[in-house]
CSV table of C-alpha atoms in Angstrom, one decimal:
chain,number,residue,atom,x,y,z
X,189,UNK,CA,-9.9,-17.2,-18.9
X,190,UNK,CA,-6.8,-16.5,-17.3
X,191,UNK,CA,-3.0,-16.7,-18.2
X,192,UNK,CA,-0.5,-15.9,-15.9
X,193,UNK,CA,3.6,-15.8,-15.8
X,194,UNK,CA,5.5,-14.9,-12.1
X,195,UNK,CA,9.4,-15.1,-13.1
X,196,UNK,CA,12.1,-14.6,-10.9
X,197,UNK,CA,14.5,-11.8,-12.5
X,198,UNK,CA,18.2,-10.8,-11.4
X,199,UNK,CA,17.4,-6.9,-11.6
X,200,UNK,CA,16.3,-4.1,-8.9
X,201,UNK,CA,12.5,-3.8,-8.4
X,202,UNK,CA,13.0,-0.1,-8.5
X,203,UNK,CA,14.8,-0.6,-11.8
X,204,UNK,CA,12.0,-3.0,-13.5
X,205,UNK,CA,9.0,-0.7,-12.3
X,206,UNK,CA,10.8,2.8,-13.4
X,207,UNK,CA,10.4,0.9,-17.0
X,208,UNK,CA,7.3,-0.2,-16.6
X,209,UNK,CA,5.4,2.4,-14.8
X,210,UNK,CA,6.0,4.9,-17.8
X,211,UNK,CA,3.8,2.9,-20.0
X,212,UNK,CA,5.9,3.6,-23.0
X,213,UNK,CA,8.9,2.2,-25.5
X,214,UNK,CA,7.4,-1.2,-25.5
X,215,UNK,CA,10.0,-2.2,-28.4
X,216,UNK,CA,13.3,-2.3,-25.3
X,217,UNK,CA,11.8,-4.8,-23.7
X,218,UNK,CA,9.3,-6.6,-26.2
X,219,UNK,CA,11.4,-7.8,-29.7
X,220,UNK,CA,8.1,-8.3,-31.9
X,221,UNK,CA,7.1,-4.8,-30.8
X,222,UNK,CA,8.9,-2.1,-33.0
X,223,UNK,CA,7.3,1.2,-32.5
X,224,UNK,CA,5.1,2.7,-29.3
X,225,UNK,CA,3.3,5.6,-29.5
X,226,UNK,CA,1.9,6.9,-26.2
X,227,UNK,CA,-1.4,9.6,-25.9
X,228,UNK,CA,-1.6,11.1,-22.4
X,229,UNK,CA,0.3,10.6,-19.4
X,230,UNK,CA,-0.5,8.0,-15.9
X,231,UNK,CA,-3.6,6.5,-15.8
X,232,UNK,CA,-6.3,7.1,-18.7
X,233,UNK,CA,-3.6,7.4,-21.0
X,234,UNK,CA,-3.3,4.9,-24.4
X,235,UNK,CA,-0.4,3.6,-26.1
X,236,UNK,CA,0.0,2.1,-29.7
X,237,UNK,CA,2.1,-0.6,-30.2
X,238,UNK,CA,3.3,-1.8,-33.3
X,239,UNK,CA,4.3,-5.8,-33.8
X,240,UNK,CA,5.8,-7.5,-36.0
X,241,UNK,CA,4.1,-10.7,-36.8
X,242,UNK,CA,5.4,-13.9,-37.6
X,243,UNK,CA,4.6,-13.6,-41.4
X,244,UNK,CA,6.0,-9.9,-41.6
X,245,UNK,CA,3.5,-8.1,-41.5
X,246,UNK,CA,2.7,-5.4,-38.6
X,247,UNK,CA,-0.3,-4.8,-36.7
X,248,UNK,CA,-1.4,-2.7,-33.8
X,249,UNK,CA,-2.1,-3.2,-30.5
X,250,UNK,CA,-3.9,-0.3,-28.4
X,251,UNK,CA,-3.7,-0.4,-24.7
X,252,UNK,CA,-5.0,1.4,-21.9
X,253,UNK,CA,-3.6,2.3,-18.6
X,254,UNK,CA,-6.2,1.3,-16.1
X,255,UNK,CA,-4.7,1.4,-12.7
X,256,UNK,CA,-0.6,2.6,-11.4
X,257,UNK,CA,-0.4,1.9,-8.1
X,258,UNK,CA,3.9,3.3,-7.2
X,259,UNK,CA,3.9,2.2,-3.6
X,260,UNK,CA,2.4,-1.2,-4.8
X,261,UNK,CA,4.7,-1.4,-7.8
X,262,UNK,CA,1.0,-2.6,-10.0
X,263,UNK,CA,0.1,-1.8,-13.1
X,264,UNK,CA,-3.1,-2.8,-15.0
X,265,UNK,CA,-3.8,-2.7,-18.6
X,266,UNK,CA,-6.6,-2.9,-21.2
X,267,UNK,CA,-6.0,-4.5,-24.5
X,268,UNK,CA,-8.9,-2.0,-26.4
X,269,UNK,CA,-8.4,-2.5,-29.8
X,270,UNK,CA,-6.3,-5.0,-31.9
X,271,UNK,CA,-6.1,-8.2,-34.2
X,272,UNK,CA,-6.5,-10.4,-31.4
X,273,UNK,CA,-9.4,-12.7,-31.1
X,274,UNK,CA,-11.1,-11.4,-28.0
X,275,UNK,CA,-13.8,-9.5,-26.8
X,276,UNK,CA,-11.8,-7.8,-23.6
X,277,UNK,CA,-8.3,-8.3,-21.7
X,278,UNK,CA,-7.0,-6.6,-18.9
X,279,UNK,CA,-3.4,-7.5,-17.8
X,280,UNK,CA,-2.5,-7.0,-14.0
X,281,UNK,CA,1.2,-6.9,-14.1
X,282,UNK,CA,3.0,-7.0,-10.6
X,283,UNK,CA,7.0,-5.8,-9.6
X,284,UNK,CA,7.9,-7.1,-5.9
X,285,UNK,CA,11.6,-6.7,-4.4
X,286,UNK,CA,13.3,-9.8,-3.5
X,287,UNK,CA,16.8,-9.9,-1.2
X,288,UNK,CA,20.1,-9.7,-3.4
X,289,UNK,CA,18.9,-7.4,-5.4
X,290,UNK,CA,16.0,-9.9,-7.5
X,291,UNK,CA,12.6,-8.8,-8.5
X,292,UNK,CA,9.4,-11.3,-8.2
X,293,UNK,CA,7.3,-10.5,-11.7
X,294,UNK,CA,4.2,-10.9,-12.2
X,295,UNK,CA,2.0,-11.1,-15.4
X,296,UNK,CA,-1.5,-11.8,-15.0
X,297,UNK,CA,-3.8,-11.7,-18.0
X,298,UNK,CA,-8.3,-12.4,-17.3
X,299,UNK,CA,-9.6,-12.3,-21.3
X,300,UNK,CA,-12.8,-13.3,-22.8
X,301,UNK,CA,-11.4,-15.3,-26.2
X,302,UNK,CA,-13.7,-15.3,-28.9
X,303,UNK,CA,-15.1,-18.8,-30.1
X,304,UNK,CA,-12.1,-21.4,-30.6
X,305,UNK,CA,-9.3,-18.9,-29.4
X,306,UNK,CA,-9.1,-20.1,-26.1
X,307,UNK,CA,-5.3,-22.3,-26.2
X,308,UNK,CA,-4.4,-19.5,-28.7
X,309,UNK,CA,-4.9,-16.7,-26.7
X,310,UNK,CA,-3.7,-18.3,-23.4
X,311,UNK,CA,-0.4,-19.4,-25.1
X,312,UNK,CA,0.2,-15.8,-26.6
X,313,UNK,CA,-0.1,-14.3,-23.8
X,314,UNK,CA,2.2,-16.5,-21.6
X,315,UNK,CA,4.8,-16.2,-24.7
X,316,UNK,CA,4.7,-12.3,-24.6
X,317,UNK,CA,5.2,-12.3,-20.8
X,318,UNK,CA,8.0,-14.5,-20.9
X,319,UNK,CA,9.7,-12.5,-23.6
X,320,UNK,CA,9.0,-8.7,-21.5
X,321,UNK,CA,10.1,-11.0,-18.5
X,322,UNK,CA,13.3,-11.5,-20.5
X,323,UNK,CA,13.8,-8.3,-22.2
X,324,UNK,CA,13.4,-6.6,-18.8
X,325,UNK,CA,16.4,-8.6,-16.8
């Protein structure tokens, strides 16, 4: 399945992907994430993120960094581990430089949802991309 977000943002390009491409302090862009905690450095390296869930609670969400392409301003991430009812996510995430100063980005998630989490998943993931789309402007 596939979920995808493409927002137009009144920010630099060069600004948005400086935040991005570090692949860490999730929680000043993300509000339900309060805590990242990143192991390693550019591609291969994992981060921890800690969310606050609608009922309070916490969980964690461990993520890989796949692919970091600087020229291309792309990104790709694995969701590896989690509360989330999948079997595998990796989201493509894309920062292109429009005129006045505006930034084209793209979220683009391909996940296998386990039995009955299809909606769920797609939804979540379209949320969370609109609020990082937010968060980043």
């Amino acid at each position: 399945m596939q979920a995808t977000v493409k927002q137009t943002l009144n920010a630099s390009a060069d600004k948005i992907w400086e935040i991005l491409r570090t692949f860490d302090k999730v929680e000043t862009y993300i509000s339900m994430v309060t805590k990242t905690e990143l192991d390693g450095q550019g591609v291969g390296s994992q981060r921890t993120c800690t969310a606050m869930n609608p009922d309070g609670s916490t969980s964690k969400i461990v993520e890989k960094l796949d692919y970091l392409n600087d020229d291309e301003k792309t990104m790709k991430i694995s969701i590896i581990d989690g509360p989330l009812p999948l079997n595998s996510a990796i989201v493509t995430i894309k920062v292109g430089a429009l005129e006045d100063n505006k930034t084209e980005l793209e979220f683009d998630a391909i996940f296998d949802p386990k039995p009955g989490a299809e909606e769920e998943l797609k939804k979540g993931f379209q949320g969370v991309f609109q609020v990082a789309a937010q968060g980043l402007e």
